[in-house]
Short mmCIF file of C-alpha atoms and ligand atoms in Angstrom, two decimals:
data_model
loop_
_atom_site.label_atom_id
_atom_site.label_comp_id
_atom_site.label_asym_id
_atom_site.label_seq_id
_atom_site.Cartn_x
_atom_site.Cartn_y
_atom_site.Cartn_z
CA UNK A 1058 -31.60 -57.16 -30.39
CA UNK A 1059 -30.92 -58.81 -33.74
CA UNK A 1060 -27.56 -60.44 -34.38
CA UNK A 1061 -24.99 -57.82 -35.23
CA UNK A 1062 -24.27 -57.07 -38.86
CA UNK A 1063 -20.57 -57.38 -39.50
CA UNK A 1064 -18.75 -55.93 -42.47
CA UNK A 1065 -15.75 -58.19 -42.37
CA UNK A 1066 -16.43 -61.79 -40.93
CA UNK A 1067 -15.26 -63.86 -43.88
CA UNK A 1068 -11.64 -64.68 -42.99
CA UNK A 1069 -12.36 -65.22 -39.31
CA UNK A 1070 -13.22 -68.47 -37.60
CA UNK A 1071 -14.25 -66.88 -34.29
CA UNK A 1072 -16.38 -63.90 -33.75
CA UNK A 1073 -14.89 -60.86 -31.92
CA UNK A 1074 -14.31 -61.30 -28.29
CA UNK A 1075 -16.31 -59.04 -25.93
CA UNK A 1076 -13.02 -57.54 -24.87
CA UNK A 1077 -12.15 -56.59 -28.42
CA UNK A 1078 -15.60 -55.18 -29.04
CA UNK A 1079 -15.59 -53.06 -26.02
CA UNK A 1080 -12.33 -51.43 -26.97
CA UNK A 1081 -12.83 -51.53 -30.79
CA UNK A 1082 -16.38 -50.40 -31.36
CA UNK A 1083 -17.07 -46.76 -32.10
CA UNK A 1084 -20.90 -46.93 -32.43
CA UNK A 1085 -21.38 -45.42 -29.04
CA UNK A 1086 -20.02 -42.10 -30.38
CA UNK A 1087 -19.89 -42.24 -34.26
CA UNK A 1088 -23.67 -42.56 -34.25
CA UNK A 1089 -23.42 -38.73 -34.21
CA UNK A 1090 -22.35 -39.03 -37.86
CA UNK A 1091 -25.39 -40.92 -38.99
CA UNK A 1092 -26.91 -38.16 -41.09
CA UNK A 1093 -23.57 -37.52 -42.82
CA UNK A 1094 -22.99 -41.12 -43.26
CA UNK A 1095 -26.39 -41.62 -45.07
CA UNK A 1096 -25.79 -38.54 -47.15
CA UNK A 1097 -22.39 -39.78 -48.35
CA UNK A 1098 -23.87 -43.19 -48.99
CA UNK A 1099 -26.76 -41.77 -50.93
CA UNK A 1100 -24.16 -39.79 -53.03
CA UNK A 1101 -22.08 -42.93 -53.54
CA UNK A 1102 -25.13 -45.01 -54.66
CA UNK A 1103 -26.18 -42.35 -57.13
CA UNK A 1104 -22.74 -42.30 -58.60
CA UNK A 1105 -22.67 -46.09 -58.86
CA UNK A 1106 -25.95 -45.67 -60.80
CA UNK A 1107 -24.67 -42.99 -62.97
CA UNK A 1108 -21.49 -45.00 -64.04
CA UNK A 1109 -23.53 -48.27 -64.46
CA UNK A 1110 -22.22 -50.24 -61.55
CA UNK A 1111 -25.76 -50.20 -60.34
CA UNK A 1112 -28.85 -50.35 -62.54
CA UNK A 1113 -31.10 -47.21 -62.21
CA UNK A 1114 -33.69 -49.29 -60.30
CA UNK A 1115 -31.08 -50.72 -57.91
CA UNK A 1116 -29.68 -47.16 -57.19
CA UNK A 1117 -33.16 -45.89 -56.57
CA UNK A 1118 -33.99 -48.73 -54.16
CA UNK A 1119 -30.78 -48.20 -52.21
CA UNK A 1120 -31.25 -44.48 -52.02
CA UNK A 1121 -34.78 -44.91 -50.82
CA UNK A 1122 -33.74 -47.54 -48.29
CA UNK A 1123 -31.09 -45.22 -46.95
CA UNK A 1124 -33.64 -42.45 -46.58
CA UNK A 1125 -35.78 -44.75 -44.60
CA UNK A 1126 -32.91 -45.82 -42.42
CA UNK A 1127 -32.24 -42.25 -41.57
CA UNK A 1128 -35.99 -41.42 -40.99
CA UNK A 1129 -36.38 -44.52 -38.57
CA UNK A 1130 -33.28 -43.41 -36.68
CA UNK A 1131 -34.67 -39.82 -36.37
CA UNK A 1132 -37.99 -41.35 -35.22
CA UNK A 1133 -36.03 -42.91 -32.30
CA UNK A 1134 -35.35 -46.38 -33.50
CA UNK A 1135 -32.00 -48.14 -33.21
CA UNK A 1136 -30.99 -46.78 -29.91
CA UNK A 1137 -30.34 -50.33 -28.61
CA UNK A 1138 -28.26 -51.53 -31.53
CA UNK A 1139 -24.85 -53.18 -30.72
CA UNK A 1140 -23.35 -52.20 -34.12
CA UNK A 1141 -19.54 -51.95 -34.46
CA UNK A 1142 -19.87 -48.43 -35.91
CA UNK A 1143 -22.19 -46.14 -37.72
CA UNK A 1144 -21.19 -47.66 -41.06
CA UNK A 1145 -22.13 -51.20 -40.13
CA UNK A 1146 -25.36 -49.90 -38.48
CA UNK A 1147 -26.47 -48.10 -41.69
CA UNK A 1148 -25.56 -51.03 -43.87
CA UNK A 1149 -27.24 -53.54 -41.62
CA UNK A 1150 -30.38 -51.52 -41.39
CA UNK A 1151 -30.44 -51.14 -45.16
CA UNK A 1152 -30.20 -54.82 -45.56
CA UNK A 1153 -33.25 -55.33 -43.26
CA UNK A 1154 -35.25 -53.04 -45.60
CA UNK A 1155 -33.99 -54.00 -49.09
CA UNK A 1156 -32.41 -57.46 -48.57
CA UNK A 1157 -29.12 -58.58 -50.34
CA UNK A 1158 -29.15 -55.62 -52.73
CA UNK A 1159 -27.86 -53.65 -49.70
CA UNK A 1160 -24.63 -55.60 -50.12
CA UNK A 1161 -23.93 -53.78 -53.49
CA UNK A 1162 -23.69 -50.27 -51.81
CA UNK A 1163 -20.15 -50.88 -50.57
CA UNK A 1164 -18.77 -51.73 -54.08
CA UNK A 1165 -15.50 -49.88 -54.69
CA UNK A 1166 -15.79 -48.05 -51.47
CA UNK A 1167 -13.98 -48.58 -48.04
CA UNK A 1168 -14.97 -47.43 -44.72
CA UNK A 1169 -11.78 -45.40 -44.81
CA UNK A 1170 -12.95 -43.02 -47.56
CA UNK A 1171 -16.40 -43.24 -46.10
CA UNK A 1172 -15.55 -42.12 -42.65
CA UNK A 1173 -13.22 -39.29 -44.06
CA UNK A 1174 -16.11 -38.07 -46.04
CA UNK A 1175 -18.60 -38.20 -43.13
CA UNK A 1176 -16.18 -36.23 -41.08
CA UNK A 1177 -15.75 -33.51 -43.66
CA UNK A 1178 -19.48 -33.19 -44.02
CA UNK A 1179 -19.78 -33.01 -40.27
CA UNK A 1180 -16.94 -30.43 -39.96
CA UNK A 1181 -18.46 -28.33 -42.68
CA UNK A 1182 -21.67 -27.78 -40.77
CA UNK A 1183 -19.65 -27.40 -37.41
CA UNK A 1184 -17.70 -24.68 -38.99
CA UNK A 1185 -20.87 -22.98 -40.30
CA UNK A 1186 -22.50 -23.27 -36.85
CA UNK A 1187 -19.47 -21.74 -34.99
CA UNK A 1188 -19.28 -18.99 -37.68
CA UNK A 1189 -22.95 -18.01 -37.12
CA UNK A 1190 -22.76 -18.16 -33.41
CA UNK A 1191 -19.66 -16.18 -32.98
CA UNK A 1192 -20.99 -13.57 -35.27
CA UNK A 1193 -24.05 -13.22 -33.16
CA UNK A 1194 -21.78 -12.57 -30.07
CA UNK A 1195 -19.78 -10.08 -32.08
CA UNK A 1196 -23.03 -8.30 -33.15
CA UNK A 1197 -24.14 -8.07 -29.51
CA UNK A 1198 -20.69 -6.57 -28.55
CA UNK A 1199 -20.96 -4.05 -31.45
CA UNK A 1200 -24.37 -2.89 -30.29
CA UNK A 1201 -23.11 -2.32 -26.84
CA UNK A 1202 -20.02 -0.65 -28.19
CA UNK A 1203 -22.24 1.93 -30.03
CA UNK A 1204 -24.47 2.51 -27.04
CA UNK A 1205 -21.60 2.85 -24.63
CA UNK A 1206 -19.11 4.72 -26.92
CA UNK A 1207 -18.84 7.41 -24.38
CA UNK A 1208 -19.08 5.52 -21.18
CA UNK A 1209 -15.72 5.91 -19.34
CA UNK A 1210 -14.03 3.30 -17.24
CA UNK A 1211 -10.53 2.54 -16.22
CA UNK A 1212 -8.35 0.87 -18.74
CA UNK A 1213 -5.73 -1.55 -17.18
CA UNK A 1214 -2.24 -2.83 -17.91
CA UNK A 1215 -0.66 -5.39 -15.59
CA UNK A 1216 -4.16 -5.27 -13.78
CA UNK A 1217 -3.11 -1.73 -12.62
CA UNK A 1218 -5.10 1.37 -13.48
CA UNK A 1219 -3.44 2.74 -16.50
CA UNK A 1220 -5.38 5.21 -18.79
CA UNK A 1221 -9.12 5.73 -19.10
CA UNK A 1222 -10.98 4.08 -21.90
CA UNK A 1223 -14.69 3.73 -22.68
CA UNK A 1224 -16.68 0.65 -22.32
CA UNK A 1225 -17.49 0.81 -25.99
CA UNK A 1226 -13.79 0.67 -26.64
CA UNK A 1227 -13.50 -2.49 -24.54
CA UNK A 1228 -16.31 -4.06 -26.42
CA UNK A 1229 -14.67 -3.41 -29.77
CA UNK A 1230 -11.39 -5.12 -28.77
CA UNK A 1231 -13.33 -8.43 -28.46
CA UNK A 1232 -15.21 -7.66 -31.78
CA UNK A 1233 -11.72 -7.64 -33.35
CA UNK A 1234 -10.68 -10.92 -31.91
CA UNK A 1235 -14.14 -12.49 -33.01
CA UNK A 1236 -13.81 -11.19 -36.49
CA UNK A 1237 -10.36 -12.67 -36.82
CA UNK A 1238 -11.93 -15.91 -35.45
CA UNK A 1239 -14.73 -15.69 -38.09
CA UNK A 1240 -12.16 -15.28 -40.80
CA UNK A 1241 -10.13 -18.23 -39.64
CA UNK A 1242 -13.32 -20.45 -39.54
CA UNK A 1243 -14.16 -19.53 -43.20
CA UNK A 1244 -10.55 -20.24 -44.33
CA UNK A 1245 -10.44 -23.58 -42.57
CA UNK A 1246 -13.90 -24.55 -43.92
CA UNK A 1247 -12.73 -23.74 -47.41
CA UNK A 1248 -9.60 -26.02 -47.09
CA UNK A 1249 -11.91 -28.74 -45.52
CA UNK A 1250 -14.32 -28.66 -48.47
CA UNK A 1251 -12.86 -31.48 -50.57
CA UNK A 1252 -14.31 -34.87 -51.02
CA UNK A 1253 -12.23 -37.93 -50.08
CA UNK A 1254 -14.92 -40.37 -51.32
CA UNK A 1255 -13.72 -42.54 -54.14
CA UNK A 1256 -10.19 -42.93 -52.53
CA UNK A 1257 -11.11 -46.52 -51.67
CA UNK A 1258 -9.21 -48.17 -48.78
CA UNK A 1259 -6.01 -46.27 -49.77
CA UNK A 1260 -5.13 -46.68 -53.36
CA UNK A 1261 -8.12 -45.34 -55.01
CA UNK A 1262 -11.34 -46.95 -56.47
CA UNK A 1263 -11.24 -49.45 -59.36
CA UNK A 1264 -14.59 -48.13 -60.55
CA UNK A 1265 -14.93 -45.78 -63.47
CA UNK A 1266 -16.63 -43.06 -61.30
CA UNK A 1267 -16.32 -39.36 -61.88
CA UNK A 1268 -14.99 -38.16 -58.48
CA UNK A 1269 -15.45 -34.54 -59.27
CA UNK A 1270 -19.21 -35.10 -60.08
CA UNK A 1271 -19.47 -37.06 -56.94
CA UNK A 1272 -17.81 -34.26 -54.92
CA UNK A 1273 -20.07 -31.67 -56.37
CA UNK A 1274 -23.11 -33.77 -55.63
CA UNK A 1275 -22.11 -33.55 -51.87
CA UNK A 1276 -21.53 -29.82 -52.14
CA UNK A 1277 -17.80 -30.07 -52.02
CA UNK A 1278 -15.55 -27.76 -54.12
CA UNK A 1279 -13.52 -30.65 -55.56
CA UNK A 1280 -12.32 -34.19 -55.05
CA UNK A 1281 -9.17 -34.79 -52.89
CA UNK A 1282 -6.18 -35.08 -55.10
CA UNK A 1283 -4.42 -38.15 -53.52
CA UNK A 1284 -6.08 -41.35 -52.18
CA UNK A 1285 -3.37 -42.05 -49.69
CA UNK A 1286 -3.76 -38.54 -48.27
CA UNK A 1287 -7.46 -38.60 -48.68
CA UNK A 1288 -8.09 -41.38 -46.30
CA UNK A 1289 -5.64 -40.29 -43.65
CA UNK A 1290 -5.80 -36.59 -43.64
CA UNK A 1291 -7.37 -35.13 -40.49
CA UNK A 1292 -6.07 -31.49 -40.87
CA UNK A 1293 -9.55 -30.22 -40.94
CA UNK A 1294 -10.35 -31.69 -37.64
CA UNK A 1295 -7.18 -30.24 -36.14
CA UNK A 1296 -8.11 -26.79 -37.61
CA UNK A 1297 -11.59 -26.99 -36.21
CA UNK A 1298 -10.08 -27.67 -32.78
CA UNK A 1299 -7.42 -24.88 -33.20
CA UNK A 1300 -9.90 -22.29 -34.32
CA UNK A 1301 -12.22 -23.40 -31.49
CA UNK A 1302 -9.49 -23.36 -28.80
CA UNK A 1303 -8.25 -19.92 -29.94
CA UNK A 1304 -11.87 -18.53 -30.06
CA UNK A 1305 -12.50 -20.07 -26.57
CA UNK A 1306 -9.42 -18.45 -25.31
CA UNK A 1307 -10.90 -15.10 -26.49
CA UNK A 1308 -14.05 -15.86 -24.66
CA UNK A 1309 -11.97 -16.74 -21.68
CA UNK A 1310 -10.16 -13.38 -21.59
CA UNK A 1311 -13.50 -11.71 -21.96
CA UNK A 1312 -14.84 -13.83 -19.09
CA UNK A 1313 -11.85 -12.91 -16.97
CA UNK A 1314 -12.39 -9.08 -17.55
CA UNK A 1315 -16.11 -9.56 -16.83
CA UNK A 1316 -15.53 -11.51 -13.59
CA UNK A 1317 -13.44 -8.56 -12.50
CA UNK A 1318 -15.94 -5.92 -13.57
CA UNK A 1319 -18.71 -7.69 -11.75
CA UNK A 1320 -16.68 -8.39 -8.67
CA UNK A 1321 -17.62 -6.62 -5.44
CA UNK A 1322 -14.31 -5.04 -5.60
CA UNK A 1323 -14.67 -3.26 -8.99
CA UNK A 1324 -18.51 -3.10 -9.09
CA UNK A 1325 -18.53 -1.64 -12.63
CA UNK A 1326 -21.24 -3.96 -13.82
CA UNK A 1327 -23.86 -6.60 -12.57
CA UNK A 1328 -24.88 -9.81 -14.05
CA UNK A 1329 -28.45 -10.06 -15.05
CA UNK A 1330 -30.21 -12.41 -12.47
CA UNK A 1331 -31.20 -14.83 -15.10
CA UNK A 1332 -27.56 -15.40 -16.07
CA UNK A 1333 -26.04 -15.62 -12.55
CA UNK A 1334 -25.93 -18.41 -10.07
CA UNK A 1335 -26.36 -18.57 -6.30
CA UNK A 1336 -24.77 -20.20 -3.41
CA UNK A 1337 -26.36 -23.07 -1.37
CA UNK A 1338 -24.87 -21.65 1.74
CA UNK A 1339 -24.19 -17.88 1.48
CA UNK A 1340 -27.55 -16.12 0.75
CA UNK A 1341 -25.91 -12.99 -0.49
CA UNK A 1342 -23.90 -14.61 -3.41
CA UNK A 1343 -24.53 -13.89 -7.04
CA UNK A 1344 -21.82 -15.86 -8.88
CA UNK A 1345 -20.49 -15.63 -12.40
CA UNK A 1346 -20.47 -19.54 -12.97
CA UNK A 1347 -21.16 -18.99 -16.62
CA UNK A 1348 -18.09 -16.87 -17.14
CA UNK A 1349 -15.94 -19.34 -15.10
CA UNK A 1350 -17.15 -22.19 -17.12
CA UNK A 1351 -16.20 -20.41 -20.43
CA UNK A 1352 -12.77 -19.74 -18.88
CA UNK A 1353 -12.33 -23.39 -17.85
CA UNK A 1354 -13.52 -24.81 -21.08
CA UNK A 1355 -10.94 -22.76 -22.98
CA UNK A 1356 -8.35 -24.76 -21.02
CA UNK A 1357 -9.90 -28.07 -21.91
CA UNK A 1358 -10.18 -27.09 -25.63
CA UNK A 1359 -6.50 -26.48 -25.73
CA UNK A 1360 -6.06 -30.05 -24.36
CA UNK A 1361 -8.34 -31.50 -26.96
CA UNK A 1362 -6.26 -29.86 -29.81
CA UNK A 1363 -2.91 -30.96 -28.41
CA UNK A 1364 -4.47 -34.37 -27.79
CA UNK A 1365 -5.43 -34.83 -31.43
CA UNK A 1366 -2.14 -33.55 -32.73
CA UNK A 1367 -0.43 -36.17 -30.57
CA UNK A 1368 -2.63 -38.93 -32.04
CA UNK A 1369 -1.74 -37.83 -35.52
CA UNK A 1370 1.82 -36.98 -35.34
CA UNK A 1371 3.41 -40.39 -35.82
CA UNK A 1372 0.94 -42.21 -37.94
CA UNK A 1373 2.28 -44.05 -40.97
CA UNK A 1374 0.30 -43.81 -44.25
CA UNK A 1375 -2.47 -44.50 -44.86
CA UNK A 1376 -5.38 -45.38 -42.63
CA UNK A 1377 -4.73 -46.40 -39.06
CA UNK A 1378 -7.32 -47.25 -36.40
CA UNK A 1379 -5.86 -44.34 -34.23
CA UNK A 1380 -7.85 -42.13 -36.45
CA UNK A 1381 -11.04 -43.24 -34.95
CA UNK A 1382 -10.06 -41.27 -32.01
CA UNK A 1383 -10.55 -38.01 -34.03
CA UNK A 1384 -14.21 -37.79 -33.30
CA UNK A 1385 -14.91 -37.40 -29.62
CA UNK A 1386 -12.80 -34.33 -29.21
CA UNK A 1387 -14.57 -32.80 -32.13
CA UNK A 1388 -18.00 -33.70 -30.61
CA UNK A 1389 -17.17 -32.48 -27.17
CA UNK A 1390 -15.76 -29.18 -28.37
CA UNK A 1391 -18.75 -28.53 -30.53
CA UNK A 1392 -21.02 -29.36 -27.61
CA UNK A 1393 -19.11 -26.72 -25.54
CA UNK A 1394 -19.40 -24.17 -28.31
CA UNK A 1395 -23.03 -24.72 -28.88
CA UNK A 1396 -23.84 -24.02 -25.19
CA UNK A 1397 -21.11 -21.41 -24.49
CA UNK A 1398 -21.69 -18.92 -27.23
CA UNK A 1399 -25.45 -18.24 -26.92
CA UNK A 1400 -24.90 -17.88 -23.11
CA UNK A 1401 -22.07 -15.29 -23.57
CA UNK A 1402 -24.16 -13.52 -26.19
CA UNK A 1403 -27.03 -13.19 -23.74
CA UNK A 1404 -24.77 -12.06 -20.95
CA UNK A 1405 -23.09 -9.38 -23.12
CA UNK A 1406 -26.59 -8.10 -24.12
CA UNK A 1407 -27.91 -8.20 -20.70
CA UNK A 1408 -24.91 -6.86 -18.66
CA UNK A 1409 -26.07 -4.05 -16.35
CA UNK A 1410 -23.52 -1.22 -16.24
CA UNK A 1411 -22.89 0.97 -13.07
CA UNK A 1412 -21.83 3.94 -15.10
CA UNK A 1413 -21.44 6.20 -12.01
CA UNK A 1414 -18.89 3.84 -10.45
CA UNK A 1415 -17.17 3.37 -13.71
CA UNK A 1416 -16.85 7.14 -14.22
CA UNK A 1417 -15.61 7.75 -10.69
CA UNK A 1418 -13.01 5.01 -11.09
CA UNK A 1419 -11.94 6.48 -14.32
CA UNK A 1420 -11.12 9.89 -12.81
CA UNK A 1421 -8.77 8.41 -10.31
CA UNK A 1422 -5.51 10.36 -10.44
CA UNK A 1423 -3.51 7.38 -11.47
CA UNK A 1424 -5.48 7.26 -14.73
CA UNK A 1425 -4.65 10.93 -15.55
CA UNK A 1426 -0.92 10.88 -14.95
CA UNK A 1427 0.02 10.19 -18.42
CA UNK A 1428 -2.28 13.06 -19.46
CA UNK A 1429 -0.41 15.51 -17.09
CA UNK A 1430 2.84 14.54 -18.74
CA UNK A 1431 1.18 15.04 -22.25
CA UNK A 1432 0.15 18.46 -21.16
CA UNK A 1433 3.70 19.51 -20.41
CA UNK A 1434 4.99 17.85 -23.61
CA UNK A 1435 2.36 19.89 -25.57
CA UNK A 1436 3.99 23.11 -24.51
CA UNK A 1437 7.38 21.96 -25.61
CA UNK A 1438 8.85 20.09 -22.65
CA UNK A 1439 10.56 16.96 -23.95
CA UNK A 1440 8.31 13.95 -23.11
CA UNK A 1441 11.07 12.14 -21.16
CA UNK A 1442 11.38 15.20 -18.77
CA UNK A 1443 7.65 15.67 -18.61
CA UNK A 1444 7.26 12.07 -17.50
CA UNK A 1445 9.72 12.72 -14.75
CA UNK A 1446 8.03 15.87 -13.61
CA UNK A 1447 4.54 14.29 -13.62
CA UNK A 1448 6.01 11.17 -11.76
CA UNK A 1449 7.55 13.25 -9.06
CA UNK A 1450 4.25 15.22 -8.73
CA UNK A 1451 2.32 11.93 -8.50
CA UNK A 1452 4.66 10.59 -5.73
CA UNK A 1453 4.39 13.87 -3.72
CA UNK A 1454 0.59 13.79 -4.05
CA UNK A 1455 0.34 10.24 -2.92
CA UNK A 1456 2.53 10.85 0.06
CA UNK A 1457 0.64 13.99 1.15
CA UNK A 1458 -2.74 12.68 0.38
CA UNK A 1459 -3.41 15.50 -1.97
CA UNK A 1460 -4.89 15.04 -5.44
CA UNK A 1461 -2.55 15.04 -8.50
CA UNK A 1462 -4.54 17.69 -10.14
CA UNK A 1463 -5.29 20.03 -7.24
CA UNK A 1464 -4.79 23.51 -8.52
CA UNK A 1465 -1.40 24.15 -6.84
CA UNK A 1466 1.35 24.54 -9.29
CA UNK A 1467 4.54 22.80 -8.39
CA UNK A 1468 8.05 22.23 -9.68
CA UNK A 1469 7.61 22.40 -13.46
CA UNK A 1470 3.87 22.19 -13.47
CA UNK A 1471 1.68 25.33 -14.11
CA UNK A 1472 -1.85 25.99 -13.26
CA UNK A 1473 -2.74 26.03 -17.03
CA UNK A 1474 -1.24 22.46 -17.26
CA UNK A 1475 -3.39 21.29 -14.43
CA UNK A 1476 -6.42 23.00 -15.87
CA UNK A 1477 -6.03 21.31 -19.19
CA UNK A 1478 -6.18 17.79 -17.67
CA UNK A 1479 -9.52 16.15 -17.27
CA UNK A 1480 -11.18 12.84 -18.10
CA UNK A 1481 -13.45 14.09 -21.02
CA UNK A 1482 -10.43 15.73 -22.72
CA UNK A 1483 -8.13 12.69 -22.16
CA UNK A 1484 -10.76 10.48 -23.87
CA UNK A 1485 -11.50 12.82 -26.56
CA UNK A 1486 -7.77 13.35 -27.37
CA UNK A 1487 -7.38 9.81 -28.43
CA UNK A 1488 -9.11 10.32 -31.58
CA UNK A 1489 -6.71 8.64 -34.02
CA UNK A 1490 -7.77 5.39 -35.66
CA UNK A 1491 -8.18 2.68 -33.10
CA UNK A 1492 -8.22 5.04 -30.10
CA UNK A 1493 -10.82 5.32 -27.27
CA UNK A 1494 -12.25 8.82 -28.19
CA UNK A 1495 -16.03 8.57 -27.90
CA UNK A 1496 -16.48 9.77 -31.48
CA UNK A 1497 -13.97 7.38 -32.83
CA UNK A 1498 -15.46 4.43 -30.97
CA UNK A 1499 -18.90 5.42 -32.26
CA UNK A 1500 -17.55 5.32 -35.77
CA UNK A 1501 -15.62 2.13 -35.17
CA UNK A 1502 -18.75 0.56 -33.71
CA UNK A 1503 -20.77 1.47 -36.92
CA UNK A 1504 -18.00 -0.02 -39.01
CA UNK A 1505 -17.70 -3.16 -37.01
CA UNK A 1506 -21.54 -3.68 -37.35
CA UNK A 1507 -21.14 -3.43 -41.11
CA UNK A 1508 -18.22 -5.82 -41.18
CA UNK A 1509 -20.24 -8.36 -39.01
CA UNK A 1510 -23.32 -7.97 -41.39
CA UNK A 1511 -21.18 -8.59 -44.35
CA UNK A 1512 -19.63 -11.75 -42.91
CA UNK A 1513 -23.12 -13.07 -42.02
CA UNK A 1514 -24.27 -12.31 -45.66
CA UNK A 1515 -21.17 -13.97 -47.21
CA UNK A 1516 -22.06 -17.01 -45.07
CA UNK A 1517 -25.72 -17.15 -45.98
CA UNK A 1518 -24.73 -17.15 -49.68
CA UNK A 1519 -22.82 -20.29 -49.36
CA UNK A 1520 -24.19 -23.67 -49.87
CA UNK A 1521 -24.91 -25.40 -46.70
CA UNK A 1522 -25.72 -29.13 -46.59
N1 LIG B 2494 -14.78 -46.52 -37.14
C1 LIG B 2494 -13.72 -46.18 -38.06
C2 LIG B 2494 -13.16 -44.79 -37.81
O1 LIG B 2494 -13.79 -44.04 -37.15
C3 LIG B 2494 -14.31 -46.32 -39.35
C4 LIG B 2494 -13.13 -46.78 -40.32
C5 LIG B 2494 -12.68 -48.18 -40.00
N2 LIG B 2494 -11.81 -48.59 -40.98
C6 LIG B 2494 -11.00 -49.65 -40.74
N3 LIG B 2494 -10.20 -50.03 -41.69
N4 LIG B 2494 -11.05 -50.35 -39.60
O2 LIG B 2494 -12.11 -44.48 -38.20
#
């Protein structure tokens, strides 16, 4: 290992103590920003060249050196470095390649605007990756919704059998959540897409650079408007964690439903073998570990979000080292999303439905009691009274072990009322927008597929760097 390249030794008479370095260094994790750090540095060098701080030859040499540093890293070099952080690593490696000229790269720049820029570049691609992956899951759900638009199953409130719905309708509820997530991702990405580079340490840069041109060269929409805010703002990081935590909580709810649907008790669906896990002790087990992990990770993501908010809430302007702690939660959460989303997508696509069991469960008397009250209401009985009559009949049927719909008229219920109630009609009647009628679900599934395709297309048309 060569001696460590330091960016700030001049005013010190002793080198950093081992105990300081162990606590202070961020290289062990901020190396994940190396591509962004190099991209930001290349843009900075080019801008220094354009405004005459560097000669054209100097700028070219620095840019080439930076590209070589990244290529060497990508080829596996540098893993044993003891750099303080990614910025000192890159500058140190640049120095090894181009000599003292490397020392000109940091003219007019600070690690404060540098790291803020790296982070925004990283967040932009993290937002894009999340957007793409969650739309893949939404597309898988929309496909199943259209295939299963007419597959009945019990719908629940308070975990009690409530009214019948179709499996397609269940799928589309999650599609709505995911489309809102996709929207939030895009809005947050748009807000994040401003360039802090050129803010200097806190007060701005003394160089005559064109910050808007610099911002555009990195694919940003504009330069940040305040240098003090530019170096200390981590809203985009918080928004990423918020969007991720909310999205994971949607996945967690879906996981919870699917754990129940695939339980031995409900038995409405079975996990594909390749996406289930076994027990080391109980030979019969087929476990939904994947779904349980999605549920668990949602909880941890909420913690990451509140953790970062707590780090930020009392920070005085401008840069404080506390801000170094913004990175690991982001990296962890992205790691979770990268693994969880493709797994959930495969599971949704591969879930095997037990349609017979779903249908039988959906014809349970309990699920048709509302339907009986509605039948009375249709012939003019005030709904409140109809509810009372149907409730009494349900209680009597339960006590006697008879079915709610057995064709024996009772107090206030005619044979015609009973004849008009069945599962197919109960579903078909709910045909208003947003309802579970198979025709409506089929149409909603087609619309959802179009909305998803439009969101995918809009994302593909955007510059990704
Ligand atoms: N590793 C630091 C971070 O992630 C880089 C910025 C350091 N700036 C400073 N003034 N110490 O925030």
